[in-house]
Amino acid sequence: MTETFGAEFLARWLAAVAGSVDREADRLTELDAAIGDADHGANLKRGFAAVAETLAKEPPGTPGAVLTTAGRQLISTVGGASGPLYGTLLRSAGKALGDEERVGRERLAEAFGAGVEAVARLGGAQVGDKTMLDALVPAAEALRESFAAARAAAEEGALATVPLRARKGRASYLGERSVGHQDPGATSSALLFAALADTAAGEGEEG
């Protein structure tokens, strides 16, 4: 029997993301200081804290509603590029899930795939441009296999940004000087999938 997940699972995941971003905020900001505006950690910390608070106060009833609520909150709370991008990821994934009360892992993978496509359209980027997509695209694809595979794919994708030259966003202005630095957006994207794998493991769902 395939395990399915309800709204409470997605809310727990986003609370775990908020905790992870809080712990890693300084590291994210250090990465962003090298090739960006040095605000990625602080912005995401504020945004996901607001998401966790909103979901705790008024828990939505479906997985899709959890994601769309979180997406709207990020867009309204976080400045810079990361708010609209992460907000679009979650909101588009939520819309893809519709009103289903429970979803399986493969359905989640489809929804995240839709979210990733929306992020690519919004940012005009693709894999290899040294952006969050370098972690998001392989993670969403690997989620069809397992939560653990998605985590590993996201982390590998983030590491793979180090030798790349940035072609989108603020980092692209640096040209060759962007080479040798890990992309902060790909790094924070990997945190999302690490938290998802941890949350699933806590449910007893390894696959």
Short mmCIF file of C-alpha atoms in Angstrom, two decimals:
data_model
loop_
_atom_site.label_atom_id
_atom_site.label_comp_id
_atom_site.label_asym_id
_atom_site.label_seq_id
_atom_site.Cartn_x
_atom_site.Cartn_y
_atom_site.Cartn_z
CA MET A 1 0.00 0.00 0.00
CA THR A 2 1.37 3.38 -1.00
CA GLU A 3 1.63 5.80 1.91
CA THR A 4 -0.15 9.11 1.50
CA PHE A 5 0.35 12.44 3.22
CA GLY A 6 -2.11 15.04 4.43
CA ALA A 7 -1.98 18.73 5.23
CA GLU A 8 -0.35 18.12 8.62
CA PHE A 9 2.65 16.44 6.95
CA LEU A 10 3.28 19.43 4.69
CA ALA A 11 2.88 21.81 7.64
CA ARG A 12 5.42 19.79 9.64
CA TRP A 13 7.78 19.88 6.68
CA LEU A 14 7.60 23.66 6.38
CA ALA A 15 8.11 24.05 10.13
CA ALA A 16 11.22 21.88 9.75
CA VAL A 17 12.37 24.08 6.85
CA ALA A 18 11.96 27.14 9.06
CA GLY A 19 14.15 25.54 11.73
CA SER A 20 16.78 24.48 9.22
CA VAL A 21 16.93 27.90 7.56
CA ASP A 22 17.21 29.50 10.99
CA ARG A 23 20.20 27.31 11.83
CA GLU A 24 21.85 27.80 8.44
CA ALA A 25 21.03 31.51 7.94
CA ASP A 26 24.58 32.70 8.62
CA ARG A 27 26.04 30.18 6.17
CA LEU A 28 23.55 31.17 3.48
CA THR A 29 24.41 34.82 4.01
CA GLU A 30 28.13 34.06 3.77
CA LEU A 31 27.59 32.32 0.45
CA ASP A 32 25.47 35.22 -0.75
CA ALA A 33 28.07 37.76 0.39
CA ALA A 34 30.54 36.24 -2.07
CA ILE A 35 28.35 36.54 -5.17
CA GLY A 36 25.15 38.38 -4.19
CA ASP A 37 23.62 40.91 -1.82
CA ALA A 38 24.50 39.15 1.46
CA ASP A 39 20.84 38.98 2.46
CA HIS A 40 19.74 35.48 1.40
CA GLY A 41 19.95 33.94 4.87
CA ALA A 42 18.21 36.79 6.65
CA ASN A 43 15.47 37.03 4.04
CA LEU A 44 14.67 33.32 4.07
CA LYS A 45 14.86 33.14 7.85
CA ARG A 46 12.24 35.87 8.11
CA GLY A 47 10.09 34.37 5.37
CA PHE A 48 9.94 30.78 6.57
CA ALA A 49 9.45 31.88 10.19
CA ALA A 50 6.37 33.78 8.98
CA VAL A 51 5.22 30.71 7.05
CA ALA A 52 5.52 28.46 10.12
CA GLU A 53 3.69 31.00 12.28
CA THR A 54 0.86 31.38 9.76
CA LEU A 55 0.39 27.63 9.34
CA ALA A 56 0.40 27.08 13.11
CA LYS A 57 -2.29 29.73 13.64
CA GLU A 58 -4.63 28.65 10.87
CA PRO A 59 -3.77 25.15 9.60
CA PRO A 60 -5.11 24.69 6.05
CA GLY A 61 -7.12 21.54 5.42
CA THR A 62 -5.38 20.11 2.35
CA PRO A 63 -1.76 19.67 1.19
CA GLY A 64 -2.37 22.03 -1.72
CA ALA A 65 -3.76 24.71 0.57
CA VAL A 66 -0.72 24.41 2.86
CA LEU A 67 1.62 25.01 -0.06
CA THR A 68 -0.35 27.87 -1.62
CA THR A 69 -0.68 29.59 1.77
CA ALA A 70 3.07 29.23 2.35
CA GLY A 71 3.81 30.55 -1.13
CA ARG A 72 1.67 33.63 -0.67
CA GLN A 73 3.29 34.29 2.70
CA LEU A 74 6.80 34.13 1.23
CA ILE A 75 5.93 36.48 -1.62
CA SER A 76 4.48 39.04 0.81
CA THR A 77 7.24 38.72 3.44
CA VAL A 78 10.54 38.22 1.64
CA GLY A 79 12.27 40.89 -0.36
CA GLY A 80 14.71 40.42 -3.21
CA ALA A 81 14.46 37.56 -5.66
CA SER A 82 14.14 34.68 -3.21
CA GLY A 83 10.65 35.56 -1.97
CA PRO A 84 8.97 35.55 -5.39
CA LEU A 85 10.96 32.49 -6.51
CA TYR A 86 10.29 30.31 -3.47
CA GLY A 87 6.76 31.67 -3.25
CA THR A 88 6.15 30.70 -6.87
CA LEU A 89 7.63 27.24 -6.25
CA LEU A 90 5.28 26.48 -3.37
CA ARG A 91 2.20 28.23 -4.72
CA SER A 92 2.46 26.53 -8.11
CA ALA A 93 3.03 23.15 -6.44
CA GLY A 94 -0.02 23.77 -4.27
CA LYS A 95 -2.18 24.64 -7.26
CA ALA A 96 -1.00 21.47 -9.00
CA LEU A 97 -2.26 19.41 -6.03
CA GLY A 98 -5.69 21.02 -6.15
CA ASP A 99 -8.16 19.98 -3.44
CA GLU A 100 -6.85 16.45 -2.85
CA GLU A 101 -6.99 15.64 0.85
CA ARG A 102 -4.08 13.19 0.78
CA VAL A 103 -1.30 12.70 -1.76
CA GLY A 104 1.38 10.11 -2.38
CA ARG A 105 5.08 10.79 -2.91
CA GLU A 106 4.83 10.50 -6.68
CA ARG A 107 1.98 13.02 -6.71
CA LEU A 108 4.15 15.34 -4.63
CA ALA A 109 6.93 14.88 -7.17
CA GLU A 110 4.56 15.91 -9.97
CA ALA A 111 3.49 18.99 -8.03
CA PHE A 112 7.05 20.02 -7.25
CA GLY A 113 7.86 19.50 -10.91
CA ALA A 114 5.12 22.00 -11.81
CA GLY A 115 6.52 24.40 -9.21
CA VAL A 116 10.03 24.09 -10.58
CA GLU A 117 8.78 24.79 -14.11
CA ALA A 118 7.08 27.94 -12.83
CA VAL A 119 10.31 29.07 -11.15
CA ALA A 120 12.21 28.50 -14.41
CA ARG A 121 9.69 30.62 -16.31
CA LEU A 122 9.78 33.39 -13.73
CA GLY A 123 13.57 33.58 -13.51
CA GLY A 124 14.31 32.71 -17.13
CA ALA A 125 17.00 30.27 -15.96
CA GLN A 126 17.85 26.65 -16.62
CA VAL A 127 20.08 23.98 -15.12
CA GLY A 128 23.72 25.03 -15.44
CA ASP A 129 23.07 28.75 -14.93
CA LYS A 130 24.22 28.54 -11.28
CA THR A 131 20.84 29.13 -9.66
CA MET A 132 18.42 27.32 -7.34
CA LEU A 133 17.29 25.28 -10.37
CA ASP A 134 20.57 23.34 -10.25
CA ALA A 135 19.26 21.76 -7.03
CA LEU A 136 15.50 21.93 -7.63
CA VAL A 137 15.33 20.21 -11.01
CA PRO A 138 17.21 17.02 -10.08
CA ALA A 139 15.51 16.90 -6.66
CA ALA A 140 12.00 17.05 -8.10
CA GLU A 141 12.88 14.31 -10.58
CA ALA A 142 14.52 12.12 -7.91
CA LEU A 143 11.50 12.49 -5.61
CA ARG A 144 9.72 10.04 -7.92
CA GLU A 145 12.23 7.46 -6.65
CA SER A 146 12.37 8.31 -2.94
CA PHE A 147 12.61 11.13 -0.41
CA ALA A 148 16.22 10.17 0.28
CA ALA A 149 17.06 10.28 -3.43
CA ALA A 150 15.57 13.77 -3.69
CA ARG A 151 17.69 14.95 -0.78
CA ALA A 152 20.87 13.52 -2.29
CA ALA A 153 20.09 14.96 -5.73
CA ALA A 154 19.51 18.43 -4.30
CA GLU A 155 22.72 18.36 -2.29
CA GLU A 156 24.72 17.11 -5.29
CA GLY A 157 23.14 19.80 -7.46
CA ALA A 158 24.08 22.53 -4.99
CA LEU A 159 27.69 21.32 -4.83
CA ALA A 160 27.82 21.18 -8.61
CA THR A 161 27.28 24.95 -8.78
CA VAL A 162 30.75 25.67 -7.36
CA PRO A 163 32.68 25.47 -10.68
CA LEU A 164 29.91 27.10 -12.72
CA ARG A 165 29.87 30.66 -14.00
CA ALA A 166 26.66 32.43 -13.02
CA ARG A 167 24.44 33.35 -15.96
CA LYS A 168 21.40 34.71 -14.13
CA GLY A 169 20.74 37.02 -11.21
CA ARG A 170 23.05 39.30 -9.31
CA ALA A 171 25.93 36.80 -9.42
CA SER A 172 25.99 36.96 -13.23
CA TYR A 173 27.39 40.51 -13.02
CA LEU A 174 30.60 39.05 -11.60
CA GLY A 175 31.37 37.01 -14.69
CA GLU A 176 34.32 34.69 -14.11
CA ARG A 177 34.59 35.83 -10.49
CA SER A 178 31.41 33.88 -9.73
CA VAL A 179 33.31 30.65 -10.42
CA GLY A 180 34.44 28.80 -7.28
CA HIS A 181 31.50 29.79 -5.09
CA GLN A 182 28.50 27.63 -4.20
CA ASP A 183 25.22 29.20 -5.19
CA PRO A 184 23.20 30.29 -2.13
CA GLY A 185 19.83 29.63 -3.80
CA ALA A 186 20.80 26.07 -4.72
CA THR A 187 22.10 25.62 -1.17
CA SER A 188 18.84 26.75 0.43
CA SER A 189 16.89 24.59 -2.04
CA ALA A 190 18.85 21.60 -0.79
CA LEU A 191 17.78 22.49 2.76
CA LEU A 192 14.15 22.20 1.69
CA PHE A 193 14.59 18.66 0.40
CA ALA A 194 16.74 17.62 3.36
CA ALA A 195 13.92 18.74 5.67
CA LEU A 196 11.40 16.88 3.50
CA ALA A 197 13.42 13.66 3.78
CA ASP A 198 13.75 14.09 7.55
CA THR A 199 10.02 14.74 7.93
CA ALA A 200 9.19 11.67 5.85
CA ALA A 201 11.63 9.55 7.87
CA GLY A 202 9.84 10.71 11.01
CA GLU A 203 6.61 9.37 9.51
CA GLY A 204 8.26 6.01 8.91
CA GLU A 205 8.30 6.59 5.16
CA GLU A 206 11.79 6.08 3.75
CA GLY A 207 10.79 5.55 0.15
#
